[in-house]
Amino acid sequence: MKILLVGEYSRLHNSLKEGLQELGHEVYILGHTDGFKNYPVDFPIKKKWDTGLLKKIKVGVYSLLGFDISSYCTYLQFKKNKAQFTGFDVVQLINENSFYCQYYFEKKILQFLFENNAKTFLLSAGNDYLNVKYCFENPNFKSAVQPYLAGKIDGKSFENVLKYSTKSFEKLHRFVYSNIQGSIATDLDYHLPLLQNSKYLGLIPNPINVRKLAFQPLIIIDKIIIFHGINRANYLKKGNDLFEKALVQIQEKYPDKVKIIIAENVPYANYINSYNAAHIVLDQVYSYDQGYNALEAMAKGKVVFTGADPEFVKHYNLTEKVAINALPDVDYLVNELSFLIENHDEIIAIGKRAKAFIEKEHNYLKIADHYLEVWKKN
């Protein structure tokens, strides 16, 4: 099969591409490299007019005329190379707004892809119209909407989530769903809101290329090393403020027993090796399941604080912990960290189980095969 994967913001599509290629398929990725993360993309789209004076001019033009220069530049880049984006057996969009354009230009790009390729599928792997709608209608559902509703995040900082609630994005959502063969969720955070949707094809776990992530059994000689990676743009959405407060208490409580490493806004190629020495990795608190960073850390055998709610345990029929279920509660986080610091054997055991879980449920070849099965059926 000839496959075009559109969009990349977690390495999901790169790992899927690697799996599909090993199974004998021709695969390309089209999209942005996601800023400082700089993921590999076969057909890169550069986001223009996005910094300095040009950004100020762009904002002014948009305020006056409702015209987004960055969207227009993205459309021109796509249009220039459009001949390369035809004749695919499968096109898969990572999001309803994969090109980050306003409605008019996003629709023009998508219309071309829909009309010039055999099948198109949509991933629910991040914020989209249905997911955001569900989170606002169900405020007790664990998500980044919770800190916003609690007043911790202002409207401007939450704009990249709130935009999916606007009329133009509802319109884009309806256009996308009227043209796709179906949608696929990548974890429980996106699976649960889609259960009643007629175009939902089910959950396919994130693919992890275990061959690229060296497992080293955790050895504790002196201090417990805790790693906290921060993406400043998602600081409050991931609960990094709560992790930082917990770490202050842990440092005071165990000054001679822990070493804390903090990395901020690190390119992916550096980030993936920045926590190699760590025993514990702090990921996020507002989720039911693991995101991509958590899964890769688990593949390396780390003990990860992330989404591991009862729904996750039930879905995978787990009898022992493969990760620590992080909750938006500083005292709880301190207690969970304290238990691990005082029980080294538990750290080593969870690390081994985490690695085994990734190999069983997230192996990129198994997941690539699952995608092929779904694409062929629909």
Short mmCIF file of C-alpha atoms in Angstrom, two decimals:
data_model
loop_
_atom_site.label_atom_id
_atom_site.label_comp_id
_atom_site.label_asym_id
_atom_site.label_seq_id
_atom_site.Cartn_x
_atom_site.Cartn_y
_atom_site.Cartn_z
CA MET A 1 0.00 0.00 0.00
CA LYS A 2 0.98 3.62 -0.57
CA ILE A 3 0.24 5.62 2.59
CA LEU A 4 0.37 9.32 3.47
CA LEU A 5 0.43 10.21 7.18
CA VAL A 6 -0.53 13.85 7.74
CA GLY A 7 0.77 15.67 10.82
CA GLU A 8 3.23 14.83 13.58
CA TYR A 9 3.39 16.11 17.15
CA SER A 10 4.48 13.18 19.29
CA ARG A 11 6.44 10.75 17.06
CA LEU A 12 3.29 8.64 16.69
CA HIS A 13 3.32 8.85 12.89
CA ASN A 14 7.08 8.27 12.69
CA SER A 15 6.83 5.05 14.70
CA LEU A 16 3.80 3.93 12.66
CA LYS A 17 5.72 4.70 9.45
CA GLU A 18 8.65 2.56 10.63
CA GLY A 19 6.33 -0.34 11.38
CA LEU A 20 4.50 -0.06 8.06
CA GLN A 21 7.76 0.14 6.12
CA GLU A 22 9.05 -3.04 7.80
CA LEU A 23 5.82 -4.71 6.69
CA GLY A 24 6.59 -3.74 3.10
CA HIS A 25 4.55 -0.57 2.53
CA GLU A 26 5.47 2.80 0.99
CA VAL A 27 4.91 5.53 3.59
CA TYR A 28 5.43 9.31 3.74
CA ILE A 29 4.77 11.95 6.39
CA LEU A 30 3.48 15.42 5.46
CA GLY A 31 3.26 18.22 8.01
CA HIS A 32 4.97 20.56 10.45
CA THR A 33 7.98 19.41 12.50
CA ASP A 34 6.20 20.72 15.65
CA GLY A 35 8.42 23.61 16.62
CA PHE A 36 11.31 22.97 19.00
CA LYS A 37 10.56 19.20 19.01
CA ASN A 38 11.73 18.99 15.38
CA TYR A 39 10.30 15.59 14.43
CA PRO A 40 11.38 14.04 11.10
CA VAL A 41 8.92 14.78 8.26
CA ASP A 42 9.26 13.76 4.58
CA PHE A 43 7.34 16.77 3.27
CA PRO A 44 7.90 19.55 5.82
CA ILE A 45 5.64 22.59 6.01
CA LYS A 46 7.24 25.62 7.60
CA LYS A 47 5.08 27.81 9.82
CA LYS A 48 5.70 31.36 8.62
CA TRP A 49 5.00 34.85 10.01
CA ASP A 50 5.08 33.32 13.49
CA THR A 51 7.76 35.28 15.36
CA GLY A 52 8.93 38.84 15.98
CA LEU A 53 7.70 41.76 13.89
CA LEU A 54 6.12 39.52 11.25
CA LYS A 55 3.92 37.93 13.91
CA LYS A 56 2.79 41.37 15.10
CA ILE A 57 1.88 42.34 11.53
CA LYS A 58 0.05 39.02 11.09
CA VAL A 59 -1.97 39.59 14.29
CA GLY A 60 -2.83 43.13 13.16
CA VAL A 61 -4.00 41.95 9.73
CA TYR A 62 -6.08 39.21 11.32
CA SER A 63 -7.67 41.67 13.77
CA LEU A 64 -8.59 44.06 10.95
CA LEU A 65 -9.52 41.67 8.14
CA GLY A 66 -9.95 38.21 9.68
CA PHE A 67 -7.26 36.95 7.27
CA ASP A 68 -4.54 34.66 8.66
CA ILE A 69 -1.25 35.09 6.78
CA SER A 70 0.28 31.90 8.28
CA SER A 71 -2.66 29.84 7.00
CA TYR A 72 -2.25 31.34 3.53
CA CYS A 73 1.51 30.55 3.54
CA THR A 74 0.80 26.95 4.57
CA TYR A 75 -1.74 26.62 1.77
CA LEU A 76 0.77 28.00 -0.78
CA GLN A 77 3.41 25.47 0.36
CA PHE A 78 0.90 22.64 0.01
CA LYS A 79 -0.34 23.89 -3.37
CA LYS A 80 3.22 24.13 -4.74
CA ASN A 81 3.82 20.42 -4.03
CA LYS A 82 0.26 19.10 -4.38
CA ALA A 83 1.18 16.71 -7.21
CA GLN A 84 3.12 14.67 -4.62
CA PHE A 85 0.01 14.17 -2.47
CA THR A 86 -2.15 12.21 -4.89
CA GLY A 87 -2.71 8.52 -5.63
CA PHE A 88 -2.41 7.20 -2.07
CA ASP A 89 -4.36 4.13 -0.96
CA VAL A 90 -4.68 5.62 2.53
CA VAL A 91 -4.33 9.14 3.92
CA GLN A 92 -4.43 9.46 7.70
CA LEU A 93 -4.92 12.83 9.41
CA ILE A 94 -3.46 13.22 12.89
CA ASN A 95 -6.10 15.83 13.73
CA GLU A 96 -9.11 17.67 12.25
CA ASN A 97 -6.80 20.69 12.04
CA SER A 98 -3.58 18.92 10.97
CA PHE A 99 -2.31 21.93 9.00
CA TYR A 100 -3.12 24.51 11.75
CA CYS A 101 -4.96 26.67 9.21
CA GLN A 102 -8.15 28.69 9.62
CA TYR A 103 -11.26 27.06 8.14
CA TYR A 104 -11.07 28.37 4.57
CA PHE A 105 -7.50 27.21 3.86
CA GLU A 106 -7.71 24.00 5.90
CA LYS A 107 -10.81 23.01 3.91
CA LYS A 108 -9.10 23.73 0.57
CA ILE A 109 -6.13 21.50 1.50
CA LEU A 110 -8.33 18.71 2.86
CA GLN A 111 -10.68 18.87 -0.14
CA PHE A 112 -7.73 18.18 -2.42
CA LEU A 113 -6.60 15.20 -0.30
CA PHE A 114 -10.13 13.77 -0.13
CA GLU A 115 -10.65 14.06 -3.90
CA ASN A 116 -7.28 12.74 -5.03
CA ASN A 117 -6.74 9.71 -2.78
CA ALA A 118 -8.63 6.46 -2.18
CA LYS A 119 -9.42 6.52 1.55
CA THR A 120 -8.95 8.99 4.40
CA PHE A 121 -8.97 8.21 8.12
CA LEU A 122 -8.82 10.56 11.11
CA LEU A 123 -6.97 10.06 14.36
CA SER A 124 -8.23 11.36 17.67
CA ALA A 125 -4.84 11.84 19.30
CA GLY A 126 -5.23 15.31 20.79
CA ASN A 127 -7.77 18.10 21.12
CA ASP A 128 -10.53 18.09 18.51
CA TYR A 129 -14.15 19.21 18.30
CA LEU A 130 -15.77 16.11 19.82
CA ASN A 131 -13.14 15.61 22.51
CA VAL A 132 -13.23 19.22 23.72
CA LYS A 133 -17.06 19.23 23.63
CA TYR A 134 -17.15 16.05 25.73
CA CYS A 135 -14.66 17.43 28.29
CA PHE A 136 -16.70 20.62 28.79
CA GLU A 137 -19.97 18.69 29.03
CA ASN A 138 -18.39 16.27 31.55
CA PRO A 139 -16.28 18.46 33.86
CA ASN A 140 -15.37 15.50 36.08
CA PHE A 141 -13.69 13.78 33.11
CA LYS A 142 -9.92 13.97 33.67
CA SER A 143 -8.54 16.39 31.06
CA ALA A 144 -6.73 19.71 30.58
CA VAL A 145 -10.17 21.35 30.65
CA GLN A 146 -10.24 20.83 34.44
CA PRO A 147 -7.48 23.34 35.32
CA TYR A 148 -9.09 25.80 32.90
CA LEU A 149 -12.50 25.45 34.60
CA ALA A 150 -10.76 25.85 37.96
CA GLY A 151 -9.44 29.24 36.81
CA LYS A 152 -5.78 28.19 36.69
CA ILE A 153 -5.46 28.85 32.94
CA ASP A 154 -6.68 32.08 31.29
CA GLY A 155 -8.60 32.15 28.03
CA LYS A 156 -5.67 33.43 25.96
CA SER A 157 -3.36 30.63 27.16
CA PHE A 158 -6.12 28.09 26.51
CA GLU A 159 -6.92 29.41 23.04
CA ASN A 160 -5.49 26.36 21.24
CA VAL A 161 -8.09 24.22 23.04
CA LEU A 162 -11.01 26.67 23.05
CA LYS A 163 -10.75 27.17 19.28
CA TYR A 164 -12.28 23.71 18.81
CA SER A 165 -15.49 24.99 20.42
CA THR A 166 -15.96 27.77 17.87
CA LYS A 167 -18.48 27.70 15.02
CA SER A 168 -15.76 27.57 12.33
CA PHE A 169 -14.17 24.49 13.92
CA GLU A 170 -17.53 22.82 14.31
CA LYS A 171 -17.98 23.46 10.58
CA LEU A 172 -14.53 22.00 9.85
CA HIS A 173 -15.33 18.98 12.03
CA ARG A 174 -18.53 18.29 10.08
CA PHE A 175 -16.70 18.68 6.77
CA VAL A 176 -13.96 16.25 7.84
CA TYR A 177 -16.41 13.65 9.19
CA SER A 178 -18.47 13.78 6.00
CA ASN A 179 -15.38 12.78 3.99
CA ILE A 180 -13.52 10.22 6.11
CA GLN A 181 -13.97 6.46 6.23
CA GLY A 182 -13.77 6.61 10.02
CA SER A 183 -11.93 7.84 13.12
CA ILE A 184 -9.45 5.99 15.35
CA ALA A 185 -8.51 6.85 18.95
CA THR A 186 -4.93 6.41 20.15
CA ASP A 187 -5.66 6.04 23.87
CA LEU A 188 -8.46 6.02 26.42
CA ASP A 189 -8.55 9.82 26.77
CA TYR A 190 -9.83 10.00 23.19
CA HIS A 191 -11.58 6.60 23.10
CA LEU A 192 -14.10 7.29 25.88
CA PRO A 193 -15.57 10.49 24.31
CA LEU A 194 -16.05 8.72 20.94
CA LEU A 195 -17.88 5.58 22.09
CA GLN A 196 -21.29 6.72 20.81
CA ASN A 197 -20.00 8.10 17.48
CA SER A 198 -21.17 6.23 14.37
CA LYS A 199 -17.87 6.77 12.51
CA TYR A 200 -15.70 5.57 15.38
CA LEU A 201 -13.63 2.52 14.41
CA GLY A 202 -12.10 1.84 17.82
CA LEU A 203 -8.91 2.30 19.81
CA ILE A 204 -5.51 1.40 18.38
CA PRO A 205 -2.77 1.96 21.00
CA ASN A 206 0.15 4.26 20.20
CA PRO A 207 2.93 2.44 18.33
CA ILE A 208 6.32 2.40 20.07
CA ASN A 209 9.48 1.38 18.21
CA VAL A 210 11.03 -0.62 21.03
CA ARG A 211 14.15 -1.25 18.96
CA LYS A 212 15.07 2.43 19.21
CA LEU A 213 14.60 2.63 22.99
CA ALA A 214 17.28 0.78 24.89
CA PHE A 215 16.09 -0.88 28.10
CA GLN A 216 18.48 -0.81 31.04
CA PRO A 217 17.38 -2.50 34.27
CA LEU A 218 17.09 0.10 37.02
CA ILE A 219 19.99 -0.01 39.45
CA ILE A 220 19.91 2.10 42.58
CA ILE A 221 23.37 2.75 44.00
CA ASP A 222 23.08 6.10 45.74
CA LYS A 223 20.23 8.52 45.08
CA ILE A 224 16.85 8.08 43.41
CA ILE A 225 16.92 10.21 40.27
CA ILE A 226 13.63 11.93 39.38
CA PHE A 227 13.22 13.50 35.94
CA HIS A 228 10.69 16.25 35.19
CA GLY A 229 10.41 17.33 31.55
CA ILE A 230 8.52 20.57 30.91
CA ASN A 231 6.98 21.88 27.69
CA ARG A 232 6.31 25.47 28.76
CA ALA A 233 3.35 25.84 26.36
CA ASN A 234 1.55 22.97 28.14
CA TYR A 235 2.84 23.72 31.64
CA LEU A 236 -0.53 23.97 33.42
CA LYS A 237 -2.39 21.61 31.06
CA LYS A 238 -0.11 18.74 32.04
CA GLY A 239 -0.07 19.61 35.75
CA ASN A 240 3.61 20.58 35.82
CA ASP A 241 2.84 23.13 38.54
CA LEU A 242 1.65 20.31 40.80
CA PHE A 243 4.71 18.18 40.07
CA GLU A 244 6.99 21.13 40.89
CA LYS A 245 5.25 21.72 44.23
CA ALA A 246 5.54 18.03 45.06
CA LEU A 247 9.24 18.03 44.15
CA VAL A 248 9.93 20.95 46.51
CA GLN A 249 8.52 18.87 49.37
CA ILE A 250 10.39 15.74 48.27
CA GLN A 251 13.69 17.63 48.10
CA GLU A 252 13.12 18.92 51.64
CA LYS A 253 12.00 15.52 52.93
CA TYR A 254 14.80 13.48 51.33
CA PRO A 255 17.73 15.88 50.74
CA ASP A 256 20.30 13.07 50.70
CA LYS A 257 18.21 10.45 48.93
CA VAL A 258 17.05 12.14 45.71
CA LYS A 259 18.47 13.97 42.73
CA ILE A 260 16.03 15.97 40.61
CA ILE A 261 16.65 16.70 36.91
CA ILE A 262 14.50 19.28 35.11
CA ALA A 263 14.55 19.77 31.32
CA GLU A 264 12.51 22.43 29.54
CA ASN A 265 11.54 22.82 25.85
CA VAL A 266 14.14 20.31 24.65
CA PRO A 267 14.20 19.06 21.00
CA TYR A 268 12.99 15.47 20.75
CA ALA A 269 16.40 14.07 19.72
CA ASN A 270 17.90 15.45 22.95
CA TYR A 271 14.88 14.89 25.17
CA ILE A 272 14.66 11.15 24.53
CA ASN A 273 18.14 10.70 26.05
CA SER A 274 17.89 13.36 28.75
CA TYR A 275 16.27 10.99 31.26
CA ASN A 276 18.38 7.87 30.65
CA ALA A 277 19.85 8.02 34.15
CA ALA A 278 16.48 8.57 35.84
CA HIS A 279 14.54 6.02 37.88
CA ILE A 280 11.30 8.03 37.98
CA VAL A 281 9.82 10.23 35.21
CA LEU A 282 7.02 12.75 35.85
CA ASP A 283 4.70 13.06 32.84
CA GLN A 284 1.16 14.43 33.42
CA VAL A 285 -1.76 14.36 35.86
CA TYR A 286 -4.86 15.08 33.74
CA SER A 287 -5.21 11.82 31.79
CA TYR A 288 -6.61 8.29 31.96
CA ASP A 289 -3.95 6.70 29.78
CA GLN A 290 -0.34 7.35 28.79
CA GLY A 291 0.71 9.90 26.21
CA TYR A 292 3.68 9.36 23.92
CA ASN A 293 6.42 10.68 26.24
CA ALA A 294 5.21 8.40 29.02
CA LEU A 295 5.11 5.34 26.76
CA GLU A 296 8.66 5.88 25.53
CA ALA A 297 9.91 6.31 29.10
CA MET A 298 8.10 3.10 30.10
CA ALA A 299 9.74 1.32 27.14
CA LYS A 300 13.08 2.29 28.67
CA GLY A 301 11.96 0.73 31.96
CA LYS A 302 11.29 3.92 33.92
CA VAL A 303 8.65 4.35 36.63
CA VAL A 304 6.35 6.98 35.11
CA PHE A 305 3.81 9.21 36.86
CA THR A 306 1.07 9.52 34.24
CA GLY A 307 -2.50 8.44 33.47
CA ALA A 308 -3.09 4.90 34.76
CA ASP A 309 -6.68 5.15 36.01
CA PRO A 310 -8.99 2.22 36.82
CA GLU A 311 -10.39 2.49 33.26
CA PHE A 312 -6.88 1.89 31.92
CA VAL A 313 -6.26 -1.03 34.29
CA LYS A 314 -9.57 -2.62 33.27
CA HIS A 315 -9.03 -2.07 29.53
CA TYR A 316 -5.68 -3.87 29.55
CA ASN A 317 -6.71 -6.40 32.22
CA LEU A 318 -3.74 -5.54 34.45
CA THR A 319 -3.16 -7.13 37.84
CA GLU A 320 0.00 -5.18 38.80
CA LYS A 321 1.15 -1.57 38.35
CA VAL A 322 2.98 -0.71 35.14
CA ALA A 323 2.95 3.03 35.93
CA ILE A 324 1.90 5.32 38.78
CA ASN A 325 -1.54 6.86 38.31
CA ALA A 326 -0.88 10.59 38.72
CA LEU A 327 -3.68 12.70 40.19
CA PRO A 328 -3.98 16.51 40.45
CA ASP A 329 -3.26 16.42 44.20
CA VAL A 330 0.14 17.51 45.57
CA ASP A 331 -0.18 15.52 48.82
CA TYR A 332 -1.04 12.39 46.86
CA LEU A 333 1.96 12.90 44.54
CA VAL A 334 4.27 13.42 47.53
CA ASN A 335 2.96 10.23 49.18
CA GLU A 336 3.43 8.16 46.01
CA LEU A 337 6.95 9.49 45.47
CA SER A 338 7.81 8.95 49.14
CA PHE A 339 6.69 5.32 48.99
CA LEU A 340 8.95 4.65 46.00
CA ILE A 341 11.93 6.45 47.55
CA GLU A 342 11.55 4.27 50.64
CA ASN A 343 10.90 1.06 48.67
CA HIS A 344 13.59 0.58 46.05
CA ASP A 345 12.41 -2.92 45.14
CA GLU A 346 9.08 -1.50 43.99
CA ILE A 347 10.86 0.91 41.62
CA ILE A 348 12.79 -1.95 40.02
CA ALA A 349 9.68 -4.17 39.76
CA ILE A 350 7.48 -1.48 38.17
CA GLY A 351 10.25 -0.59 35.70
CA LYS A 352 10.43 -4.21 34.49
CA ARG A 353 6.64 -4.46 34.20
CA ALA A 354 6.48 -1.14 32.31
CA LYS A 355 8.89 -2.45 29.68
CA ALA A 356 6.99 -5.75 29.35
CA PHE A 357 3.67 -3.87 28.99
CA ILE A 358 4.99 -1.71 26.12
CA GLU A 359 6.35 -4.77 24.31
CA LYS A 360 3.01 -6.55 24.64
CA GLU A 361 0.52 -3.75 23.94
CA HIS A 362 2.41 -1.05 21.98
CA ASN A 363 4.89 -2.87 19.76
CA TYR A 364 5.10 -0.84 16.54
CA LEU A 365 4.91 -3.86 14.22
CA LYS A 366 1.83 -5.25 15.94
CA ILE A 367 0.21 -1.80 15.93
CA ALA A 368 1.08 -1.19 12.24
CA ASP A 369 -0.61 -4.49 11.40
CA HIS A 370 -3.69 -3.40 13.38
CA TYR A 371 -3.90 -0.16 11.35
CA LEU A 372 -3.64 -2.08 8.08
CA GLU A 373 -6.49 -4.34 9.17
CA VAL A 374 -8.75 -1.38 10.03
CA TRP A 375 -7.87 0.54 6.85
CA LYS A 376 -8.59 -2.47 4.63
CA LYS A 377 -11.94 -3.25 6.31
CA ASN A 378 -13.39 0.27 6.03
#
